Structure formats: structure tokens, C-alpha cells
PDB file of C-alpha atoms in Angstrom:
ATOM      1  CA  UNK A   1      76.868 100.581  91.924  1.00  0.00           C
ATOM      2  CA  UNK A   2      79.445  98.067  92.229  1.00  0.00           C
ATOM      3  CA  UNK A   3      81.973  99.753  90.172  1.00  0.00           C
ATOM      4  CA  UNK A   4      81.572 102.675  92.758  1.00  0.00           C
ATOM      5  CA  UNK A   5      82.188 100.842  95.607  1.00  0.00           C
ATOM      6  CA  UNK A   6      85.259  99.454  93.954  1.00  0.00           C
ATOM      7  CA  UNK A   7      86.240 103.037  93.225  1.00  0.00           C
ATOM      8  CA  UNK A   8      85.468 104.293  96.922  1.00  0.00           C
ATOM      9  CA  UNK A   9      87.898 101.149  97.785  1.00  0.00           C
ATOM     10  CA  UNK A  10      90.257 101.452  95.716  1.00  0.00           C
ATOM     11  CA  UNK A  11      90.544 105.121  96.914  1.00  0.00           C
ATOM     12  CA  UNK A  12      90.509 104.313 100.978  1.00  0.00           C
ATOM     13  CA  UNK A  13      93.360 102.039 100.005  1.00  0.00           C
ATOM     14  CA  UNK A  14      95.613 104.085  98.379  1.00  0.00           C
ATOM     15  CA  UNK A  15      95.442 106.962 101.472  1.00  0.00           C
ATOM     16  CA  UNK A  16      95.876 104.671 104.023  1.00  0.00           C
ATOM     17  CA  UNK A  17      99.364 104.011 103.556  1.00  0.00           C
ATOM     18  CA  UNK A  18      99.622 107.746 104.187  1.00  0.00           C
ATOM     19  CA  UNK A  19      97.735 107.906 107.300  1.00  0.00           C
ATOM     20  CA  UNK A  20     100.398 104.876 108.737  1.00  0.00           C
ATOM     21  CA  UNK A  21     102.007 106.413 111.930  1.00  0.00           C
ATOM     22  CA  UNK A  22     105.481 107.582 111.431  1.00  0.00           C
ATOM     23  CA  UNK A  23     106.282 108.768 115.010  1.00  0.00           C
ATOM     24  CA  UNK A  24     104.959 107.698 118.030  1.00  0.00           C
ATOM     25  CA  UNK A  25     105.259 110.408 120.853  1.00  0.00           C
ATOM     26  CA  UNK A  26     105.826 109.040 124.318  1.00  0.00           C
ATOM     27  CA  UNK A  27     105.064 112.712 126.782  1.00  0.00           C
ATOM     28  CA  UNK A  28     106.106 111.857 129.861  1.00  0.00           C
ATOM     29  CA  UNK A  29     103.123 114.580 131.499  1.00  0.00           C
ATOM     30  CA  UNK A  30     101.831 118.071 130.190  1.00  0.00           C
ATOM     31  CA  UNK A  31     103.890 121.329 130.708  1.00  0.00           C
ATOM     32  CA  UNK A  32     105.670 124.428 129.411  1.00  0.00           C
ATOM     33  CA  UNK A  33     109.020 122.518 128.628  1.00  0.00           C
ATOM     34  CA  UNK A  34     107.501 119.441 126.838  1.00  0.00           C
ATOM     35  CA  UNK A  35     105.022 121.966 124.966  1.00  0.00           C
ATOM     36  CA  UNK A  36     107.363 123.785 123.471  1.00  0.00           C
ATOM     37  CA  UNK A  37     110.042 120.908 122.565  1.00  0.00           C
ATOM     38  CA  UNK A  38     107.421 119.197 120.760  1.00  0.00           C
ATOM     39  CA  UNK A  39     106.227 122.482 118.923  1.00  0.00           C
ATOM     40  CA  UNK A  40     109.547 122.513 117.912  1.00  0.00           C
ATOM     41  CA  UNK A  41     109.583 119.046 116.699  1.00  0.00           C
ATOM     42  CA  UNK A  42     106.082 119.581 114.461  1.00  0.00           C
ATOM     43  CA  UNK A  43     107.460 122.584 112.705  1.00  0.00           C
ATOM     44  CA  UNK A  44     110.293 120.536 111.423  1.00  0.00           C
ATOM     45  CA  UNK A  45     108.554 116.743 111.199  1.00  0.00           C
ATOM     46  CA  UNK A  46     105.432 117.208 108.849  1.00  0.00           C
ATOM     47  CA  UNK A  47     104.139 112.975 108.877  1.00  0.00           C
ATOM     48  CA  UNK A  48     101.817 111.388 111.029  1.00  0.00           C
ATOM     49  CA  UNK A  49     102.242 111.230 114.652  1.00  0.00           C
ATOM     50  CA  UNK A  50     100.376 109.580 117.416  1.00  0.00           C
ATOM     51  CA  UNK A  51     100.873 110.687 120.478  1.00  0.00           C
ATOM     52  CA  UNK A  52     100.667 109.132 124.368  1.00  0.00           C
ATOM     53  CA  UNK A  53     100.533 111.170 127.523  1.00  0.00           C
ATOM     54  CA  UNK A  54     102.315 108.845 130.252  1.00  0.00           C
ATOM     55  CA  UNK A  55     100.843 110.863 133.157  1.00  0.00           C
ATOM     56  CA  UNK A  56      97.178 110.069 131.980  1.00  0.00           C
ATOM     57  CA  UNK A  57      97.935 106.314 132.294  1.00  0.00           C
ATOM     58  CA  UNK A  58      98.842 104.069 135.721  1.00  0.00           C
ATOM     59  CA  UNK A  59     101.133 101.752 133.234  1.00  0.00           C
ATOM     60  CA  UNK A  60     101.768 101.502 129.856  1.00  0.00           C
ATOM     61  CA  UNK A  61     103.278  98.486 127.871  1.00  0.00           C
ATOM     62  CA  UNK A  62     105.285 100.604 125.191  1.00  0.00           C
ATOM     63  CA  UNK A  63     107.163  97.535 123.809  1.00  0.00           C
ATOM     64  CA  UNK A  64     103.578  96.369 123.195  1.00  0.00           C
ATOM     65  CA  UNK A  65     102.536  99.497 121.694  1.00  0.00           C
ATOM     66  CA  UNK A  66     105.154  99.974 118.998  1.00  0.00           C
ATOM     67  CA  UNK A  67     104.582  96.347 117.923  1.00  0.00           C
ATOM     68  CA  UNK A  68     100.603  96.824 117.403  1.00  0.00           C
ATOM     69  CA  UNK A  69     101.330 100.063 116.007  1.00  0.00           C
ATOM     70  CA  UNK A  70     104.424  99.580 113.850  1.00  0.00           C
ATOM     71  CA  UNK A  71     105.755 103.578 114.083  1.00  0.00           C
ATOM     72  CA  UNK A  72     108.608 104.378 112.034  1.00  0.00           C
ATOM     73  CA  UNK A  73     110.267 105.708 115.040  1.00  0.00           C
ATOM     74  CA  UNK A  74     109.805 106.705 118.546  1.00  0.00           C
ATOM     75  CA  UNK A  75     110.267 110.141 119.861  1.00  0.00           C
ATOM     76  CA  UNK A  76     110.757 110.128 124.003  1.00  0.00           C
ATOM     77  CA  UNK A  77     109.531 113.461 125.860  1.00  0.00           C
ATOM     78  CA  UNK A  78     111.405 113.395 129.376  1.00  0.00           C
ATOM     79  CA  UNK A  79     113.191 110.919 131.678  1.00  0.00           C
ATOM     80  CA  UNK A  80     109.669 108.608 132.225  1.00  0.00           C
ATOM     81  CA  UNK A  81     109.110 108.287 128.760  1.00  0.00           C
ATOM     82  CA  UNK A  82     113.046 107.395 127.956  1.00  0.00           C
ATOM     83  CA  UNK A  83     113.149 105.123 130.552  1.00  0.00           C
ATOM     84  CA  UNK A  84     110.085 103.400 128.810  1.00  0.00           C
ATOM     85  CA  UNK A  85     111.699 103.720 125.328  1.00  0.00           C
ATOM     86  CA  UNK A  86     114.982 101.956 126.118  1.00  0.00           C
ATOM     87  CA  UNK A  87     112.922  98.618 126.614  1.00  0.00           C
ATOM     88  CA  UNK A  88     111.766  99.129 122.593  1.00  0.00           C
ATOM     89  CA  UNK A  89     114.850  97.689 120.088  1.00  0.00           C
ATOM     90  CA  UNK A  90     112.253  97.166 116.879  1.00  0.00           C
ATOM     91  CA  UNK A  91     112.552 101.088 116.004  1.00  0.00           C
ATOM     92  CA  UNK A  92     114.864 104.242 116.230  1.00  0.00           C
ATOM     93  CA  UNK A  93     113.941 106.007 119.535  1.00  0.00           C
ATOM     94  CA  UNK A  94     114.808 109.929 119.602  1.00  0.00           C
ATOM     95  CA  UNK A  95     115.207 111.072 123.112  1.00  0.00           C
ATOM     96  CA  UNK A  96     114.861 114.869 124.112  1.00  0.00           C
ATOM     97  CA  UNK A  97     114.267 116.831 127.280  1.00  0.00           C
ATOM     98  CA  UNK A  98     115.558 113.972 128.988  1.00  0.00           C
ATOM     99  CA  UNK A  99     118.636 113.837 131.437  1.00  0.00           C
ATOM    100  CA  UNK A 100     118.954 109.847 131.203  1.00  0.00           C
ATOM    101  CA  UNK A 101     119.821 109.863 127.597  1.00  0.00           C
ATOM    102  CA  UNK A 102     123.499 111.272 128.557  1.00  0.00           C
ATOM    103  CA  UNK A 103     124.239 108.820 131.974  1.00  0.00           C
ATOM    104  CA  UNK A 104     127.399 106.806 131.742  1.00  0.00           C
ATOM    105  CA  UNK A 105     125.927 103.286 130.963  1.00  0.00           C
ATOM    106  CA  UNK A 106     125.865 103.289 127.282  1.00  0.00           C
ATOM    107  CA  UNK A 107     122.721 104.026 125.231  1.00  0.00           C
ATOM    108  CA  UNK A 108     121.467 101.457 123.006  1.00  0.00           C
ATOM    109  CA  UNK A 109     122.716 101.730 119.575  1.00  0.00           C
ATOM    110  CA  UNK A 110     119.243 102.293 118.135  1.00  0.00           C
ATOM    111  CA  UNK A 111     118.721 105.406 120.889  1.00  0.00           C
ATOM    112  CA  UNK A 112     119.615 108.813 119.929  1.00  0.00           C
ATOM    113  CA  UNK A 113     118.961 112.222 121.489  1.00  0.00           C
ATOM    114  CA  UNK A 114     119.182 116.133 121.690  1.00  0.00           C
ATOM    115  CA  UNK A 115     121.097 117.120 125.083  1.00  0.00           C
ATOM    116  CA  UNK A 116     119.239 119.020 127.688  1.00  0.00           C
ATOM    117  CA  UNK A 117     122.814 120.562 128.648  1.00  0.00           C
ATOM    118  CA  UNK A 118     124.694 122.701 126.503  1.00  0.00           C
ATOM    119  CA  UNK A 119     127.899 121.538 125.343  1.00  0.00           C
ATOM    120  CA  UNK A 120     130.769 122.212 127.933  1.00  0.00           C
ATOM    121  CA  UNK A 121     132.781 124.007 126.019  1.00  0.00           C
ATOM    122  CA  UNK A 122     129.856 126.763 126.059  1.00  0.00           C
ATOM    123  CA  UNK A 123     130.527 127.148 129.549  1.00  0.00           C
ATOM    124  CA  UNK A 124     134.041 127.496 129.420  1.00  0.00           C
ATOM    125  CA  UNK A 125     134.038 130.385 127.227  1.00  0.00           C
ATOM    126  CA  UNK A 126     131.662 131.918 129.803  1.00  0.00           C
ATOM    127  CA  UNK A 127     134.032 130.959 132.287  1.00  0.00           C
ATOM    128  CA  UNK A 128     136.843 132.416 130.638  1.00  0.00           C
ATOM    129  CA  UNK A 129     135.390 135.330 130.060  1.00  0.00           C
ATOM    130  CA  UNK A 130     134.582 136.355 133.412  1.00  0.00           C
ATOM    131  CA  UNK A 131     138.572 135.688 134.016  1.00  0.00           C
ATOM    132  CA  UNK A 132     137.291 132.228 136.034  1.00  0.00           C
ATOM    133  CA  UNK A 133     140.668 130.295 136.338  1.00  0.00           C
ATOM    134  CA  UNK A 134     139.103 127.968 138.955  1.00  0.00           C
ATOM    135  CA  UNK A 135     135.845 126.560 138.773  1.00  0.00           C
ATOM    136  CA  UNK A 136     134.143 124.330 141.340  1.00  0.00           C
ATOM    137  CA  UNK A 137     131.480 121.629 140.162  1.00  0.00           C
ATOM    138  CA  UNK A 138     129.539 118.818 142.159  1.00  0.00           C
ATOM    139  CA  UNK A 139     127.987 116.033 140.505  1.00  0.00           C
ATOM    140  CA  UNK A 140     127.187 111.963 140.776  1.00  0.00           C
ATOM    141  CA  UNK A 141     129.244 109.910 138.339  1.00  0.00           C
ATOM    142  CA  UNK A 142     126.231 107.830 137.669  1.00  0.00           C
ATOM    143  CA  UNK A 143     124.504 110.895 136.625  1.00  0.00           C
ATOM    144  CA  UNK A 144     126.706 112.874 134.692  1.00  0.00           C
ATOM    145  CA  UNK A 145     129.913 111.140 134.329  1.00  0.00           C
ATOM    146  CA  UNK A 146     130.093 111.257 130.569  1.00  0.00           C
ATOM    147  CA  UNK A 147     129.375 115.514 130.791  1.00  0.00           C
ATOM    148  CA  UNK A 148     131.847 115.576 133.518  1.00  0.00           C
ATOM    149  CA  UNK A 149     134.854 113.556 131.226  1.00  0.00           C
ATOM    150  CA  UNK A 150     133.952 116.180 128.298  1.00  0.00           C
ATOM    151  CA  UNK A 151     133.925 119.460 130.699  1.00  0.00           C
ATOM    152  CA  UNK A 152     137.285 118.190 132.063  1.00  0.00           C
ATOM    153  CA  UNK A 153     138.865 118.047 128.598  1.00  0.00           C
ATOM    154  CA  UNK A 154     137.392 121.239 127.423  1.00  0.00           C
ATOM    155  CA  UNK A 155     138.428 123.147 130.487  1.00  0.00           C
ATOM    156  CA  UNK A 156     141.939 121.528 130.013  1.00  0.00           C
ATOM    157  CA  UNK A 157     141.899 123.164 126.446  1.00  0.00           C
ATOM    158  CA  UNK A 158     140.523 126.267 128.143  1.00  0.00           C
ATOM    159  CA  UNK A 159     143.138 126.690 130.612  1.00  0.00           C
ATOM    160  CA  UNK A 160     140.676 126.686 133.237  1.00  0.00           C
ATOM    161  CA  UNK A 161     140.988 124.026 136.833  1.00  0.00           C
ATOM    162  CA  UNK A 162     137.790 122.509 137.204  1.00  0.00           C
ATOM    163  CA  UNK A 163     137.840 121.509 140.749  1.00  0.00           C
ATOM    164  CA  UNK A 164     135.141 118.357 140.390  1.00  0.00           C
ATOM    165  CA  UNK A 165     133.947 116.317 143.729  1.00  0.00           C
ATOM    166  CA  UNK A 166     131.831 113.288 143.201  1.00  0.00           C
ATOM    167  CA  UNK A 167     128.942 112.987 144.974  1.00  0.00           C
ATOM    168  CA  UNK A 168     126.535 110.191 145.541  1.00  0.00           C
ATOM    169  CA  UNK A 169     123.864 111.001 148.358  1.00  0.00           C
ATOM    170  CA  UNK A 170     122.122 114.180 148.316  1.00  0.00           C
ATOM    171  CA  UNK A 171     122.549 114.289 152.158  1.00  0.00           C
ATOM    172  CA  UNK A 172     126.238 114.944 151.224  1.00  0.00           C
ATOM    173  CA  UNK A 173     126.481 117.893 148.706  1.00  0.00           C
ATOM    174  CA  UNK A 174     126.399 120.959 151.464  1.00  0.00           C
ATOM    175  CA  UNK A 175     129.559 119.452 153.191  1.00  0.00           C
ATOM    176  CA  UNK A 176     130.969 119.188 149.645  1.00  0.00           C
ATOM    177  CA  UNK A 177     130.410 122.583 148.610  1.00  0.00           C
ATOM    178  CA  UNK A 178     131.984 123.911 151.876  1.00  0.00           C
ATOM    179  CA  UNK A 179     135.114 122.349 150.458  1.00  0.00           C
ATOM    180  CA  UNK A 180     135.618 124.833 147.705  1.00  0.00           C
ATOM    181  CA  UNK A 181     136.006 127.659 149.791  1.00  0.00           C
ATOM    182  CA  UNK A 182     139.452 129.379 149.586  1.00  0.00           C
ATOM    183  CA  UNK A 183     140.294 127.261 146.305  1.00  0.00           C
ATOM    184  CA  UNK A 184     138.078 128.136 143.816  1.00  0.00           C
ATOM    185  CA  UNK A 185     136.367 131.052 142.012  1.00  0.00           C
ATOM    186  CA  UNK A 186     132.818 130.119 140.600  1.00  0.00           C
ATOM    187  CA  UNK A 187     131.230 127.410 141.254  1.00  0.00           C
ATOM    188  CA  UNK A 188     128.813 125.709 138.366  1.00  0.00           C
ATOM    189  CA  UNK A 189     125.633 123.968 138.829  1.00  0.00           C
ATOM    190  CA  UNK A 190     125.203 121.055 136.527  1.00  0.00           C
ATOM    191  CA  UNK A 191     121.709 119.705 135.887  1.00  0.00           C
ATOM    192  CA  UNK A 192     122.497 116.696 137.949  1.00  0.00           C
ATOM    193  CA  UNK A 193     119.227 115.300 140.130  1.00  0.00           C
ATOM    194  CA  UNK A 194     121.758 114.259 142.662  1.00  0.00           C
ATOM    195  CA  UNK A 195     124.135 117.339 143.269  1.00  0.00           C
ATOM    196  CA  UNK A 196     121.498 119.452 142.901  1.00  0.00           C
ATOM    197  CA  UNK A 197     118.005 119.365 144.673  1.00  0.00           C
ATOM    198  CA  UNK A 198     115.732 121.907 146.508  1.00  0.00           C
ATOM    199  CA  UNK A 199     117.467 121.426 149.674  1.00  0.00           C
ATOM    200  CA  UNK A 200     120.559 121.990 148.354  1.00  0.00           C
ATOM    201  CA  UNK A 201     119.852 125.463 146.729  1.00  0.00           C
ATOM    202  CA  UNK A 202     120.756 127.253 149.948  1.00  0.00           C
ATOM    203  CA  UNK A 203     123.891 126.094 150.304  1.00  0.00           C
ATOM    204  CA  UNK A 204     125.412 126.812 146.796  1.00  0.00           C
ATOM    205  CA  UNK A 205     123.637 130.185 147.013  1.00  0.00           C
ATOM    206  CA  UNK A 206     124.811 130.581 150.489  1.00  0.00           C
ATOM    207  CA  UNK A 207     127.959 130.000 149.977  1.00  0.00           C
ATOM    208  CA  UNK A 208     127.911 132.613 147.276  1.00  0.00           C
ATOM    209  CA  UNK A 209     127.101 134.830 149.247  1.00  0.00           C
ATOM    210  CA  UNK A 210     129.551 134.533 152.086  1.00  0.00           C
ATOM    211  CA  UNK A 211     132.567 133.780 150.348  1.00  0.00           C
ATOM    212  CA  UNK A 212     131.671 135.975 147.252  1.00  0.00           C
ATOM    213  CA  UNK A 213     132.100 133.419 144.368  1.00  0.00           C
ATOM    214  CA  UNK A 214     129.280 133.087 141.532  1.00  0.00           C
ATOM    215  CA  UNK A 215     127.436 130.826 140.665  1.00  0.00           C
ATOM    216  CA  UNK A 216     126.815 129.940 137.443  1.00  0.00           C
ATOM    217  CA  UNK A 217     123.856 127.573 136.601  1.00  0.00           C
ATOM    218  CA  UNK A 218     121.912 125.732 133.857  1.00  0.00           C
ATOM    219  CA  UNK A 219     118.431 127.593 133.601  1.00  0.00           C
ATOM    220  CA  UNK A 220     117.529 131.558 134.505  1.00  0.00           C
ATOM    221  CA  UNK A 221     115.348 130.022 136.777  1.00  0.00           C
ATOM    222  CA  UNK A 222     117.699 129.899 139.535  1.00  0.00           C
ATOM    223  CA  UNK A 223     118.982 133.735 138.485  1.00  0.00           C
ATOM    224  CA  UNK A 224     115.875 134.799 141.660  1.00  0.00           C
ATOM    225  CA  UNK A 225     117.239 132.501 144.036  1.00  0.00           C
ATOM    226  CA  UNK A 226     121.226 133.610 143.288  1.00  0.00           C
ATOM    227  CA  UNK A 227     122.678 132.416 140.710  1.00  0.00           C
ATOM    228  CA  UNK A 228     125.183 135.406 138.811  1.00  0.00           C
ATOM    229  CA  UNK A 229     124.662 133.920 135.320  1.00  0.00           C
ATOM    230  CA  UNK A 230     123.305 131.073 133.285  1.00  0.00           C
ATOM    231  CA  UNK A 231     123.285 129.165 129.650  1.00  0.00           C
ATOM    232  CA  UNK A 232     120.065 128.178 128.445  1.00  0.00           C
ATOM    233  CA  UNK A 233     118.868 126.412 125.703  1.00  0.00           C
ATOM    234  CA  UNK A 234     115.792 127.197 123.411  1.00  0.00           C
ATOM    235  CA  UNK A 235     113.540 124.044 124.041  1.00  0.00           C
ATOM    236  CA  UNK A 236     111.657 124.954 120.512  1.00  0.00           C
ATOM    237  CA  UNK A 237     115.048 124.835 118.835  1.00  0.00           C
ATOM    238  CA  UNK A 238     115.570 121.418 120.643  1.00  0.00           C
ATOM    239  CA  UNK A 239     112.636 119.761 119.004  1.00  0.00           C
ATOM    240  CA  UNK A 240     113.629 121.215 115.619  1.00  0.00           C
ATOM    241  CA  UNK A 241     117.005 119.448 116.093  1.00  0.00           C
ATOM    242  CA  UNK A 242     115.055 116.552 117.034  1.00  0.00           C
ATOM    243  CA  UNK A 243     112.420 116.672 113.843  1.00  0.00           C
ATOM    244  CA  UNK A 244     115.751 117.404 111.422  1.00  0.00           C
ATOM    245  CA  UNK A 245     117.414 113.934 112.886  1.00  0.00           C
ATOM    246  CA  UNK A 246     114.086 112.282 112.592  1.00  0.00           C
ATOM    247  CA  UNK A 247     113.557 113.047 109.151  1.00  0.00           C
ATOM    248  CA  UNK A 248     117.192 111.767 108.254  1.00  0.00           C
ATOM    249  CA  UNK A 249     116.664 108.481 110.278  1.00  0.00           C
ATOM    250  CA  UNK A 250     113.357 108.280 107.805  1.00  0.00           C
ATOM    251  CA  UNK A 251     115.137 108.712 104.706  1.00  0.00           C
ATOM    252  CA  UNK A 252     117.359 105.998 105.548  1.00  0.00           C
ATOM    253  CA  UNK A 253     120.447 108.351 107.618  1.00  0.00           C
ATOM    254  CA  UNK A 254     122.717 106.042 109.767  1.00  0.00           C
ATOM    255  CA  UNK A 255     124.103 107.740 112.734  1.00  0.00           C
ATOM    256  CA  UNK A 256     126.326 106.919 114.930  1.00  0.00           C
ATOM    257  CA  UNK A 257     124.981 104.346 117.459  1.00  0.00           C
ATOM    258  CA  UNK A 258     123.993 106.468 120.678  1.00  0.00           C
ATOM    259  CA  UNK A 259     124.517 109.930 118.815  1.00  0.00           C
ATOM    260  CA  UNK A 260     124.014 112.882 121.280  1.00  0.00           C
ATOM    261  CA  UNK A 261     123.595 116.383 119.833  1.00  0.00           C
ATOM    262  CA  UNK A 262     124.337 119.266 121.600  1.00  0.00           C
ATOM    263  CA  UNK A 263     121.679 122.309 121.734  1.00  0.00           C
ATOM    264  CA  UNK A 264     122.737 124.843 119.040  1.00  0.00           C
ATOM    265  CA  UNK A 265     120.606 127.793 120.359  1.00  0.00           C
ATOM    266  CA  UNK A 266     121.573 129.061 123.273  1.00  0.00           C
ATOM    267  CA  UNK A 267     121.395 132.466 125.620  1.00  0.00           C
ATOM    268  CA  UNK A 268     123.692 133.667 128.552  1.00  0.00           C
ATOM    269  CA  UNK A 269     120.977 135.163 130.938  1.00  0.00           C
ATOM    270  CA  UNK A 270     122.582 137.320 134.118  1.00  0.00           C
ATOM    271  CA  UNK A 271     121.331 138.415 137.321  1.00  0.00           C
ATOM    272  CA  UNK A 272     122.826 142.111 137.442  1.00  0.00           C
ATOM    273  CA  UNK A 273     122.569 142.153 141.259  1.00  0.00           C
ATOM    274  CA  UNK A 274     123.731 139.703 142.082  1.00  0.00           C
ATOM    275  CA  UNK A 275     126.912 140.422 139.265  1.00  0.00           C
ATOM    276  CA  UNK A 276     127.620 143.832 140.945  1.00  0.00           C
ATOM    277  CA  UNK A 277     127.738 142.903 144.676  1.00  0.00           C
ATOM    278  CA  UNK A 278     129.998 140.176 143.606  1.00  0.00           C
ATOM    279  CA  UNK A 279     131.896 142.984 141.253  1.00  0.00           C
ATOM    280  CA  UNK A 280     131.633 140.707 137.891  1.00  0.00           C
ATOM    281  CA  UNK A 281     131.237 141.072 134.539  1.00  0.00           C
ATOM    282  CA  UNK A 282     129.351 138.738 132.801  1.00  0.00           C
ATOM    283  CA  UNK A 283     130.445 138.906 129.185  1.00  0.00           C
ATOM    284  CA  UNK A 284     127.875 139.121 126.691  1.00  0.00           C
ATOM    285  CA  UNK A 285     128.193 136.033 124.735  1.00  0.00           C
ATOM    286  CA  UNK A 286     126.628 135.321 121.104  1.00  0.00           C
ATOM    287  CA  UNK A 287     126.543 131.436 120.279  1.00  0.00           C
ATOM    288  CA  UNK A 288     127.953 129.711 118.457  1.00  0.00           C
ATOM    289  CA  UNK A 289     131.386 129.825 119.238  1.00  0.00           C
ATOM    290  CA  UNK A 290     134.488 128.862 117.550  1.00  0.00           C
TER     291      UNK A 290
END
């Protein structure tokens, strides 16, 4: 008897190593998005993960969390949980469907992340394409300064004038749209919380529509409400890029401090309607690009 229970020890001690957390998941609520991200993440990632749901809790300690825990690593799932995540410094945090990860303040060297936005110079080949020389964009410097500074080198090397207004009050972005009329032709929708909300839908679609200059957005989902064309990214794809950079910062990889990656997968989506009233061609683009 006693050399069994040694045995049956001896064996619960040698799994449990194995059974040691890896990856914490911090989801910032349930949905589509996060769903498939993380799918994305699991098909890549095969150790253990735990995983917390933000939305089922009032607060959560997460420094706390990580220290009774002791993951390997943290992955982030939207803004909440990133804005959690930057308070933990004990383990690499991966950040991804999250827009905070690329504002202008600089990340902590132990954050990294998968963009939600493609890479700029994504758009200006769509830009280019549809023989855009002059391209309007609003957006809030504390939001997306650092994706403004790359789009305004790669439409430099693009040969395209991107026509950028600052904005910093919501209240302020349909009197700053109304400024592009007469000077440029397409206007493009960043995913910036500030320059573009609900109530300011109508007026970039509006003034599409009265001054006949597309819009060009970041999801299909605004194709409906008037948008001429869009890049998307494939969210599944986004976790894989996520589970490959986890599994390097696991083996021991060193990246740079604050590394961003860009979405590899990507699809230009068109509203033909829309295209022919405003008599465009949206060129059918294959990514990646040279």
C-alpha cells in the first residue's frame, strides 16, 4: 500500500508542472471579434491557458492575479483588459484587438501587440490605385498620433497629400470635415474613438455624398451606411500572429521593447453603389504588397 501511494505521488508530481498556466487571458467581455481573435490564438498556442472574462467581474486586481498565479505571459483581449495589463511589469503582456496598444505615450518595454489597423502603407496602395492624389483624414493626436506619423511618411513615399486635421473633442469633427471640401479627393476614416463616433457618421457620409468624394474606412461595416471601400483584417489571423509571438517570447525570443505587428491578412471590401454613383474604381487588391 504505501509503495502505491508513493507511486500515485510521485506521478501527480511529475504532471503538475505541465498543468502550470502559461497564458493568462484577460477578455475584456464576450463577442464575435474577441471570439474569433482568441480562436486564432488557440490554433497557434497549444499550453495551458486560464482565462478571465472582465465583464463578469465589478473589479479585478490583475497585478494580484499574475502574482498568485505566476503565468508565463499575459495575453490582453481589448482596450479594458490592456488598460488592466499595463499595471503588470512581472510578465510579457501580448496585446490584441486593442486600440490603446498603438497611442503615442510609449508602451512598456515588456508590452507587445498585434495592430487592430492595417499598416498605412496598405492604404496607400488603395489610394493610389483609385488615382487618390489627395486624401483627407481626421484624427486626435492622443489617439493615433504614432499611425498618423507612419501614414504621413508612407503617403510621402506614395506621392499622395494627406491632408490631416487634429482633432480633440468629438463636438468638433463635423466642422472639420467641412474643411476638406474643394481640396481633397477621399477622405479616410481611421479607427480613432475620437474622430470617429456614431454621431459623426453622418457627416463623413454626408459629405460624401454632396461633394462626391469616397470614403474609405477601416471595417465593411460602415460599407451600409456609405463608405466606397474598406481594408479589413482577419481577426483569426490576428490571434495566430499573436500565438506565433507568444510561443517565441516562451522559448526565450527578445523583441524589441513595445514591438507592434501589423495584420498580415487583409481584404479590400467595396460598396459597388456607392463606387458607381461616385464613378470609381476600386482596384482589386491582393495583400501583401511590395
Amino acid at each position: 500500500m504505501w509503495t502505491l501511494f508513493i507511486a500515485i505521488a510521485f506521478i501527480i508530481l511529475s504532471v503538475a508542472p505541465a498543468l502550470a498556466v502559461e497564458v493568462l487571458i484577460v477578455q475584456s467581455g464576450n463577442g464575435a471579434a474577441y471570439a474569433e481573435a482568441i480562436r486564432g490564438f488557440r490554433e497557434v498556442f497549444g499550453g495551458a491557458t486560464q482565462t478571465i472574462l472582465l465583464s463578469d467581474y465589478a473589479d479585478v486586481d490583475l497585478v494580484r492575479i499574475v502574482k498568485e498565479e505566476q503565468p508565463r505571459l499575459v495575453l490582453a483581449v481589448g482596450d479594458p483588459a490592456l488598460s488592466r495589463a499595463k499595471k503588470v511589469r512581472q510578465v510579457p503582456v501580448i496585446s490584441l484587438m486593442a486600440l490603446g496598444q498603438g497611442l503615442p505615450r510609449p508602451a512598456a518595454g515588456n508590452i507587445h501587440g498585434v495592430s487592430v489597423a492595417p499598416a498605412p502603407v496598405r492604404y496607400m496602395q488603395l489610394f493610389s490605385g483609385m488615382g487618390a492624389k489627395k486624401v483627407g483624414v481626421v484624427y486626435d493626436p492622443s489617439r493615433t498620433g504614432n499611425y498618423l506619423k507612419r501614414a504621413l511618411a508612407a503617403a510621402d513615399n506614395a506621392g499622395i497629400k494627406l491632408v490631416a486635421r487634429e482633432v480633440k473633442d468629438p463636438r468638433t469633427v463635423v466642422a472639420t470635415i467641412d474643411q476638406f471640401k474643394g481640396v481633397v479627393d477621399a477622405v479616410w476614416m481611421v479607427p480613432d474613438t475620437t474622430a470617429v463616433t456614431t454621431a459623426s457618421l453622418e457627416a463623413y457620409f454626408g459629405f460624401s455624398a454632396r461633394n462626391k468624394v469616397p470614403v474609405i474606412a477601416f471595417s465593411e461595416l460602415y460599407l451600409p451606411k456609405g463608405a466606397a471601400a474598406s481594408i479589413d483584417v482577419d481577426r483569426v489571423d490576428m490571434g495566430r500572429q499573436a500565438g506565433e509571438l507568444a510561443t517565441s517570447l516562451l522559448k526565450g525570443g527578445a523583441p524589441a521593447p513595445g514591438m507592434l505587428l501589423d495584420p498580415r491578412k487583409l481584404a479590400v471590401n467595396s460598396n459597388t453603389n456607392i463606387a458607381q454613383k461616385l464613378g470609381l474604381k476600386i482596384p482589386e487588391l491582393i495583400f501583401p504588397l511590395k
